[in-house]
Amino acid sequence: MNILLIIREEIVCLIILSFLFFYSHIYSKGEQKRFIRACAYVIGHVIFDLITVITVNSNVHPTINWICHIIFYYFALLFCYELFKYCLSLVVKVDKKLKHFFDIVTVIALLIIPFCRIDYLQGNGTMYSFGPAVYLGYSLAFIYSMSGLAVLLFKYKKVDKTVKLTLFPLIICLNVLMLIQVGVQEFLFTGAALTIGAVGLFFAIENPILKFRKRLFVDYSTGVKNRNYFDEEKTTLNQLCFDEGKDIAVIMFDINGLKDFNDKYGHLQGDNLIKFTAQTLMEKLRNAHDIYRFGGDEFIAIYIGSKVAFFRQEIENVKNACNLKGILKCDEDYSLDLAIGYYLKNEKVRDINELIDLADRNMYTQKERMKADKIF
């Protein structure tokens, strides 16, 4: 038996994974740390893939062979679980209770696997493992990877285009290879399959196109989408709401007295006020399709379809937040002062630009009324 001939796939995988791991390690911030952890699981799986090929075909002690195979299954399961969590995080905010549930399921599987039998068969060129331990470990790993794919499919429109073009096809490839592995166990595809999944995860997280789009379309100081993104999305909004007939409501927000605030407290505090406004809108307008920074101190929120029913109540939630004092350290008595105007689509409105203009007029009407109330 030529061991090098059998493990050539694993050697190539290790070279690829090592490059990705060290590349991400240099810039290990935020989501990169998640990739480093996931990549470490795949590296561990491929290393023990190499080791088990040797142990299963050699006269090593059976216990050593068994331990190596158990660790081998562990790493596959942990990577697929990490991949599933990442896919889930792309489309929904994961509840802690749900996360704990999946954690418990995974831990229970990890505890049960060592008590399950592992059998070995002589294949064409190498022996390979099968049996209850293999079925449990790979079945749950496959369920996690398929669930990640299902999540992306279910919320396909919500996923960024660049992620769709990288992560989505490579997860499909990962699952296809795992299915082939189930049908033809002798192929020993798992190392290559997980490496393909890791490559997809790498490009989804490290994708320079995605990072460029974020810099181009996300307002750096507030974290909400910017005017560029809104202008890019207007065609889609017109199609959804004026061609397909979905309801749409536009809400405009403007911070009153920002110039006077800057003159009194300085522009740094003015920036903090704008950030606080964006944070308040993101917290209170939970059913909004999206929130954008439209100008210096102007924000716009869009509600679409069934979510339109919530916009009036959520405007009230914003108004209630404006009554809170002491929101900024520079003035304990200061409370947020917003002019708000909105407009709901009707048969007279022809496109999104006209809807924005009408909401903007209503907002400035309220702004003038608020100024008059303060004077008198």
CSV table of C-alpha atoms in Angstrom, one decimal:
chain,number,residue,atom,x,y,z
A,1,MET,CA,0.0,0.0,0.0
A,2,ASN,CA,1.4,3.4,-1.0
A,3,ILE,CA,0.3,5.8,1.9
A,4,LEU,CA,1.4,8.9,0.0
A,5,LEU,CA,-0.8,8.0,-2.9
A,6,ILE,CA,-3.8,7.6,-0.5
A,7,ILE,CA,-3.2,10.8,1.5
A,8,ARG,CA,-2.4,13.1,-1.4
A,9,GLU,CA,-5.8,14.8,-1.2
A,10,GLU,CA,-5.3,15.5,2.6
A,11,ILE,CA,-1.9,17.1,1.9
A,12,VAL,CA,-3.3,19.5,-0.7
A,13,CYS,CA,-6.2,20.3,1.7
A,14,LEU,CA,-3.7,21.1,4.6
A,15,ILE,CA,-1.7,23.5,2.3
A,16,ILE,CA,-4.9,25.4,1.4
A,17,LEU,CA,-6.2,25.5,5.0
A,18,SER,CA,-2.9,26.5,6.5
A,19,PHE,CA,-2.8,29.5,4.1
A,20,LEU,CA,-6.3,30.6,4.9
A,21,PHE,CA,-5.8,30.1,8.7
A,22,PHE,CA,-2.7,32.2,8.9
A,23,TYR,CA,-4.1,34.9,6.5
A,24,SER,CA,-7.1,35.3,8.8
A,25,HIS,CA,-5.0,35.1,11.9
A,26,ILE,CA,-3.1,38.2,10.9
A,27,TYR,CA,-6.4,40.2,10.8
A,28,SER,CA,-8.3,38.3,13.5
A,29,LYS,CA,-11.1,40.7,14.2
A,30,GLY,CA,-14.8,40.2,14.5
A,31,GLU,CA,-16.1,37.5,12.1
A,32,GLN,CA,-12.5,36.5,11.2
A,33,LYS,CA,-12.2,34.9,14.7
A,34,ARG,CA,-15.2,32.7,13.8
A,35,PHE,CA,-13.4,31.6,10.6
A,36,ILE,CA,-10.2,30.9,12.5
A,37,ARG,CA,-12.1,28.6,14.8
A,38,ALA,CA,-14.0,26.9,12.0
A,39,CYS,CA,-10.8,26.5,10.0
A,40,ALA,CA,-9.0,25.0,13.0
A,41,TYR,CA,-11.8,22.3,13.1
A,42,VAL,CA,-11.2,21.5,9.5
A,43,ILE,CA,-7.4,21.4,9.9
A,44,GLY,CA,-7.9,19.0,12.9
A,45,HIS,CA,-10.2,16.8,10.8
A,46,VAL,CA,-7.8,16.6,7.9
A,47,ILE,CA,-4.8,15.9,10.2
A,48,PHE,CA,-6.7,13.1,11.8
A,49,ASP,CA,-7.9,12.0,8.4
A,50,LEU,CA,-4.2,11.5,7.6
A,51,ILE,CA,-3.5,9.8,10.9
A,52,THR,CA,-6.5,7.4,10.7
A,53,VAL,CA,-5.4,6.3,7.2
A,54,ILE,CA,-2.2,5.2,8.7
A,55,THR,CA,-3.6,3.7,12.0
A,56,VAL,CA,-6.4,1.8,10.3
A,57,ASN,CA,-3.9,0.2,7.9
A,58,SER,CA,-1.2,-0.5,10.4
A,59,ASN,CA,-0.7,-2.8,13.5
A,60,VAL,CA,-1.2,0.0,16.0
A,61,HIS,CA,-3.1,-0.7,19.2
A,62,PRO,CA,-6.9,-0.7,18.5
A,63,THR,CA,-7.5,1.8,21.3
A,64,ILE,CA,-5.2,4.4,19.6
A,65,ASN,CA,-7.0,3.8,16.3
A,66,TRP,CA,-10.4,4.2,18.0
A,67,ILE,CA,-9.3,7.4,19.7
A,68,CYS,CA,-8.1,8.9,16.5
A,69,HIS,CA,-11.3,8.1,14.7
A,70,ILE,CA,-13.4,9.6,17.5
A,71,ILE,CA,-11.5,12.9,17.3
A,72,PHE,CA,-11.8,12.7,13.5
A,73,TYR,CA,-15.6,12.6,13.7
A,74,TYR,CA,-15.6,15.3,16.4
A,75,PHE,CA,-13.8,17.9,14.2
A,76,ALA,CA,-16.2,17.2,11.3
A,77,LEU,CA,-19.3,17.7,13.5
A,78,LEU,CA,-17.9,20.9,15.1
A,79,PHE,CA,-17.1,22.5,11.8
A,80,CYS,CA,-20.5,21.8,10.3
A,81,TYR,CA,-22.1,23.2,13.5
A,82,GLU,CA,-20.0,26.4,13.2
A,83,LEU,CA,-21.0,26.7,9.5
A,84,PHE,CA,-24.7,26.3,10.4
A,85,LYS,CA,-24.4,29.0,13.1
A,86,TYR,CA,-22.8,31.4,10.6
A,87,CYS,CA,-25.5,30.8,8.0
A,88,LEU,CA,-28.1,31.4,10.6
A,89,SER,CA,-26.5,34.7,11.7
A,90,LEU,CA,-26.6,36.0,8.2
A,91,VAL,CA,-30.4,36.1,8.1
A,92,VAL,CA,-31.7,36.3,11.7
A,93,LYS,CA,-30.7,37.5,15.1
A,94,VAL,CA,-30.2,34.2,17.0
A,95,ASP,CA,-32.0,34.0,20.3
A,96,LYS,CA,-29.8,32.8,23.2
A,97,LYS,CA,-32.2,30.1,24.1
A,98,LEU,CA,-32.1,28.7,20.5
A,99,LYS,CA,-28.3,28.9,20.5
A,100,HIS,CA,-28.2,27.0,23.8
A,101,PHE,CA,-30.5,24.4,22.4
A,102,PHE,CA,-28.2,23.7,19.5
A,103,ASP,CA,-25.2,23.8,21.8
A,104,ILE,CA,-26.8,21.1,24.0
A,105,VAL,CA,-27.7,18.9,21.1
A,106,THR,CA,-24.1,19.1,19.8
A,107,VAL,CA,-22.6,18.4,23.2
A,108,ILE,CA,-24.9,15.4,23.7
A,109,ALA,CA,-23.8,14.0,20.4
A,110,LEU,CA,-20.2,14.5,21.3
A,111,LEU,CA,-20.7,12.6,24.5
A,112,ILE,CA,-22.6,9.7,22.9
A,113,ILE,CA,-20.3,9.1,19.9
A,114,PRO,CA,-17.5,7.4,22.0
A,115,PHE,CA,-20.0,4.8,23.3
A,116,CYS,CA,-21.0,3.8,19.8
A,117,ARG,CA,-19.4,1.0,17.9
A,118,ILE,CA,-16.9,1.6,15.1
A,119,ASP,CA,-16.4,-1.2,12.5
A,120,TYR,CA,-13.8,-1.4,9.8
A,121,LEU,CA,-14.0,-2.8,6.3
A,122,GLN,CA,-11.2,-3.6,3.7
A,123,GLY,CA,-11.8,-1.5,0.6
A,124,ASN,CA,-9.9,-1.2,-2.6
A,125,GLY,CA,-6.5,0.1,-1.4
A,126,THR,CA,-7.4,1.0,2.2
A,127,MET,CA,-9.5,0.1,5.1
A,128,TYR,CA,-12.3,2.5,6.1
A,129,SER,CA,-14.6,2.9,9.1
A,130,PHE,CA,-18.4,2.5,9.4
A,131,GLY,CA,-20.9,1.7,12.1
A,132,PRO,CA,-23.1,3.6,14.6
A,133,ALA,CA,-20.4,6.1,15.7
A,134,VAL,CA,-19.7,7.1,12.1
A,135,TYR,CA,-23.5,7.3,11.3
A,136,LEU,CA,-24.2,9.5,14.4
A,137,GLY,CA,-21.3,11.9,13.9
A,138,TYR,CA,-21.7,12.4,10.1
A,139,SER,CA,-25.5,12.4,10.2
A,140,LEU,CA,-25.6,15.3,12.6
A,141,ALA,CA,-22.8,17.1,10.7
A,142,PHE,CA,-24.8,16.6,7.5
A,143,ILE,CA,-28.0,17.9,9.1
A,144,TYR,CA,-26.2,21.0,10.2
A,145,SER,CA,-24.6,21.7,6.8
A,146,MET,CA,-28.0,21.0,5.0
A,147,SER,CA,-29.8,23.2,7.6
A,148,GLY,CA,-27.3,26.0,6.8
A,149,LEU,CA,-28.0,25.6,3.1
A,150,ALA,CA,-31.8,25.6,3.8
A,151,VAL,CA,-31.5,28.8,5.9
A,152,LEU,CA,-29.7,30.6,3.0
A,153,LEU,CA,-32.4,29.3,0.6
A,154,PHE,CA,-35.3,30.4,2.8
A,155,LYS,CA,-33.9,33.9,3.2
A,156,TYR,CA,-32.2,34.0,-0.2
A,157,LYS,CA,-33.1,37.6,-0.9
A,158,LYS,CA,-31.8,38.8,2.4
A,159,VAL,CA,-28.3,37.4,1.9
A,160,ASP,CA,-25.7,39.7,0.3
A,161,LYS,CA,-25.0,39.0,-3.4
A,162,THR,CA,-21.3,38.4,-2.9
A,163,VAL,CA,-22.0,35.8,-0.1
A,164,LYS,CA,-24.5,34.1,-2.5
A,165,LEU,CA,-21.8,33.8,-5.1
A,166,THR,CA,-19.2,32.3,-2.8
A,167,LEU,CA,-20.7,30.5,0.3
A,168,PHE,CA,-23.9,29.2,-1.3
A,169,PRO,CA,-22.4,27.1,-4.2
A,170,LEU,CA,-19.6,25.8,-2.0
A,171,ILE,CA,-22.0,24.6,0.7
A,172,ILE,CA,-23.9,22.8,-2.1
A,173,CYS,CA,-20.7,21.2,-3.2
A,174,LEU,CA,-19.9,20.3,0.5
A,175,ASN,CA,-23.2,18.5,0.9
A,176,VAL,CA,-23.0,16.7,-2.5
A,177,LEU,CA,-19.6,15.3,-1.5
A,178,MET,CA,-20.9,14.2,1.9
A,179,LEU,CA,-23.9,12.5,0.2
A,180,ILE,CA,-21.4,10.7,-2.1
A,181,GLN,CA,-19.4,9.7,0.9
A,182,VAL,CA,-22.5,8.2,2.5
A,183,GLY,CA,-23.2,6.2,-0.6
A,184,VAL,CA,-19.6,5.1,-1.3
A,185,GLN,CA,-17.8,5.2,2.0
A,186,GLU,CA,-14.5,4.1,0.4
A,187,PHE,CA,-14.2,7.5,-1.4
A,188,LEU,CA,-13.0,9.2,1.9
A,189,PHE,CA,-14.2,12.6,0.6
A,190,THR,CA,-14.8,14.2,4.0
A,191,GLY,CA,-11.5,16.1,4.3
A,192,ALA,CA,-12.0,17.6,0.8
A,193,ALA,CA,-15.7,18.3,1.4
A,194,LEU,CA,-15.0,20.3,4.6
A,195,THR,CA,-12.1,22.1,3.0
A,196,ILE,CA,-14.4,23.3,0.3
A,197,GLY,CA,-16.9,24.5,3.0
A,198,ALA,CA,-14.0,26.3,4.8
A,199,VAL,CA,-13.1,28.0,1.5
A,200,GLY,CA,-16.7,29.1,1.1
A,201,LEU,CA,-16.7,30.4,4.6
A,202,PHE,CA,-13.4,32.3,4.1
A,203,PHE,CA,-14.7,34.1,1.0
A,204,ALA,CA,-18.0,34.9,2.7
A,205,ILE,CA,-16.2,36.5,5.7
A,206,GLU,CA,-13.0,37.9,4.1
A,207,ASN,CA,-14.5,38.8,0.7
A,208,PRO,CA,-12.9,42.1,-0.4
A,209,ILE,CA,-15.9,42.8,-2.6
A,210,LEU,CA,-18.2,42.5,0.4
A,211,LYS,CA,-16.0,44.8,2.5
A,212,PHE,CA,-15.8,47.3,-0.3
A,213,ARG,CA,-19.6,47.3,-0.6
A,214,LYS,CA,-20.0,47.8,3.1
A,215,ARG,CA,-17.7,50.8,3.0
A,216,LEU,CA,-19.6,52.1,0.0
A,217,PHE,CA,-23.1,51.5,1.3
A,218,VAL,CA,-22.9,51.7,5.1
A,219,ASP,CA,-22.6,54.9,7.0
A,220,TYR,CA,-19.4,54.5,9.0
A,221,SER,CA,-20.3,56.6,12.0
A,222,THR,CA,-23.9,55.3,12.6
A,223,GLY,CA,-23.9,51.8,11.2
A,224,VAL,CA,-27.1,52.3,9.2
A,225,LYS,CA,-27.3,52.2,5.4
A,226,ASN,CA,-26.3,55.4,3.6
A,227,ARG,CA,-27.7,57.4,0.7
A,228,ASN,CA,-25.7,55.5,-1.9
A,229,TYR,CA,-27.3,52.2,-0.8
A,230,PHE,CA,-30.8,53.7,-0.9
A,231,ASP,CA,-30.2,55.1,-4.4
A,232,GLU,CA,-29.0,51.6,-5.4
A,233,GLU,CA,-32.1,50.0,-3.9
A,234,LYS,CA,-34.7,52.3,-5.3
A,235,THR,CA,-35.2,50.3,-8.5
A,236,THR,CA,-36.0,47.2,-6.4
A,237,LEU,CA,-38.4,49.2,-4.1
A,238,ASN,CA,-40.2,50.5,-7.2
A,239,GLN,CA,-40.6,47.1,-8.6
A,240,LEU,CA,-41.9,45.6,-5.3
A,241,CYS,CA,-44.3,48.4,-4.4
A,242,PHE,CA,-45.4,50.0,-7.7
A,243,ASP,CA,-45.1,47.1,-10.2
A,244,GLU,CA,-46.0,44.2,-7.9
A,245,GLY,CA,-48.5,46.2,-5.8
A,246,LYS,CA,-47.1,45.8,-2.3
A,247,ASP,CA,-47.9,48.5,0.3
A,248,ILE,CA,-45.1,50.8,1.3
A,249,ALA,CA,-44.7,53.6,3.9
A,250,VAL,CA,-41.8,56.1,4.0
A,251,ILE,CA,-40.9,57.9,7.3
A,252,MET,CA,-38.5,60.9,7.4
A,253,PHE,CA,-36.7,62.0,10.5
A,254,ASP,CA,-34.7,65.2,11.1
A,255,ILE,CA,-32.9,66.3,14.2
A,256,ASN,CA,-34.2,69.7,15.3
A,257,GLY,CA,-31.6,72.3,16.4
A,258,LEU,CA,-28.5,70.4,15.5
A,259,LYS,CA,-26.6,73.6,14.5
A,260,ASP,CA,-27.4,75.2,17.8
A,261,PHE,CA,-26.4,72.0,19.6
A,262,ASN,CA,-23.1,71.9,17.7
A,263,ASP,CA,-22.5,75.6,18.6
A,264,LYS,CA,-23.2,74.9,22.3
A,265,TYR,CA,-21.5,71.6,22.8
A,266,GLY,CA,-19.1,71.1,19.8
A,267,HIS,CA,-19.2,69.0,16.7
A,268,LEU,CA,-17.9,65.9,18.5
A,269,GLN,CA,-21.0,65.9,20.8
A,270,GLY,CA,-23.1,66.6,17.7
A,271,ASP,CA,-21.7,63.4,16.1
A,272,ASN,CA,-22.6,61.5,19.3
A,273,LEU,CA,-26.2,62.9,19.0
A,274,ILE,CA,-26.5,61.6,15.4
A,275,LYS,CA,-25.1,58.2,16.5
A,276,PHE,CA,-27.7,58.1,19.3
A,277,THR,CA,-30.5,59.0,16.9
A,278,ALA,CA,-29.5,56.1,14.6
A,279,GLN,CA,-29.3,53.7,17.5
A,280,THR,CA,-32.7,54.8,18.7
A,281,LEU,CA,-34.3,54.3,15.3
A,282,MET,CA,-32.7,50.8,14.9
A,283,GLU,CA,-34.0,49.8,18.3
A,284,LYS,CA,-37.5,51.2,17.9
A,285,LEU,CA,-38.3,50.6,14.2
A,286,ARG,CA,-38.0,46.8,14.5
A,287,ASN,CA,-40.3,46.0,11.5
A,288,ALA,CA,-38.7,48.5,9.1
A,289,HIS,CA,-37.5,47.0,5.8
A,290,ASP,CA,-34.4,49.2,6.3
A,291,ILE,CA,-33.2,52.5,7.8
A,292,TYR,CA,-30.9,54.9,6.0
A,293,ARG,CA,-29.0,58.0,6.8
A,294,PHE,CA,-30.3,60.3,4.1
A,295,GLY,CA,-28.3,63.4,4.8
A,296,GLY,CA,-26.3,65.0,7.6
A,297,ASP,CA,-29.0,64.8,10.3
A,298,GLU,CA,-31.8,63.2,8.2
A,299,PHE,CA,-32.8,59.6,8.3
A,300,ILE,CA,-35.4,57.6,6.3
A,301,ALA,CA,-37.2,54.4,7.2
A,302,ILE,CA,-39.0,52.1,4.8
A,303,TYR,CA,-41.8,49.7,5.6
A,304,ILE,CA,-43.0,47.2,3.0
A,305,GLY,CA,-45.9,44.8,2.7
A,306,SER,CA,-47.4,43.4,5.9
A,307,LYS,CA,-44.9,45.3,8.0
A,308,VAL,CA,-46.6,48.6,7.1
A,309,ALA,CA,-49.2,47.9,9.7
A,310,PHE,CA,-46.6,48.4,12.4
A,311,PHE,CA,-45.1,51.8,11.4
A,312,ARG,CA,-47.5,54.1,13.3
A,313,GLN,CA,-47.0,52.3,16.6
A,314,GLU,CA,-43.2,52.3,16.1
A,315,ILE,CA,-43.2,56.0,15.3
A,316,GLU,CA,-44.9,56.4,18.8
A,317,ASN,CA,-42.1,54.3,20.2
A,318,VAL,CA,-39.6,56.7,18.8
A,319,LYS,CA,-41.5,59.7,20.2
A,320,ASN,CA,-41.5,58.1,23.6
A,321,ALA,CA,-37.8,57.6,23.4
A,322,CYS,CA,-37.5,61.3,22.6
A,323,ASN,CA,-39.0,62.2,26.0
A,324,LEU,CA,-36.1,60.5,27.8
A,325,LYS,CA,-33.7,63.0,29.4
A,326,GLY,CA,-30.0,62.6,30.1
A,327,ILE,CA,-29.3,60.7,26.9
A,328,LEU,CA,-25.9,62.5,26.4
A,329,LYS,CA,-23.2,63.2,29.0
A,330,CYS,CA,-22.8,66.8,27.9
A,331,ASP,CA,-26.3,67.8,29.2
A,332,GLU,CA,-28.3,65.8,31.8
A,333,ASP,CA,-31.5,67.6,30.8
A,334,TYR,CA,-31.2,67.1,27.1
A,335,SER,CA,-33.8,64.9,25.3
A,336,LEU,CA,-33.8,63.9,21.6
A,337,ASP,CA,-35.8,66.4,19.5
A,338,LEU,CA,-36.9,64.9,16.2
A,339,ALA,CA,-39.2,66.2,13.4
A,340,ILE,CA,-41.1,63.2,11.9
A,341,GLY,CA,-43.0,63.0,8.6
A,342,TYR,CA,-44.4,60.0,6.8
A,343,TYR,CA,-46.5,59.1,3.8
A,344,LEU,CA,-48.3,55.9,2.9
A,345,LYS,CA,-48.6,54.8,-0.8
A,346,ASN,CA,-51.9,55.4,-2.5
A,347,GLU,CA,-53.2,55.4,-6.0
A,348,LYS,CA,-52.0,59.0,-6.7
A,349,VAL,CA,-48.3,58.2,-5.9
A,350,ARG,CA,-46.4,57.0,-9.0
A,351,ASP,CA,-43.0,56.0,-7.7
A,352,ILE,CA,-40.7,55.9,-4.6
A,353,ASN,CA,-39.2,59.4,-5.4
A,354,GLU,CA,-42.6,61.0,-5.2
A,355,LEU,CA,-43.4,59.1,-1.9
A,356,ILE,CA,-40.1,60.4,-0.4
A,357,ASP,CA,-40.9,63.9,-1.5
A,358,LEU,CA,-44.4,63.8,0.2
A,359,ALA,CA,-43.0,62.4,3.4
A,360,ASP,CA,-40.2,65.0,3.4
A,361,ARG,CA,-42.8,67.8,3.0
A,362,ASN,CA,-44.8,66.4,5.9
A,363,MET,CA,-41.6,66.3,8.0
A,364,TYR,CA,-40.7,69.9,7.3
A,365,THR,CA,-44.3,71.0,8.0
A,366,GLN,CA,-44.0,69.4,11.4
A,367,LYS,CA,-40.5,70.9,11.9
A,368,GLU,CA,-41.9,74.4,11.3
A,369,ARG,CA,-44.9,73.7,13.7
A,370,MET,CA,-42.4,72.6,16.4
A,371,LYS,CA,-40.4,75.8,15.9
A,372,ALA,CA,-43.5,77.9,16.2
A,373,ASP,CA,-44.6,76.1,19.4
A,374,LYS,CA,-41.2,76.8,21.0
A,375,ILE,CA,-41.4,80.5,20.1
A,376,PHE,CA,-44.8,80.9,21.5
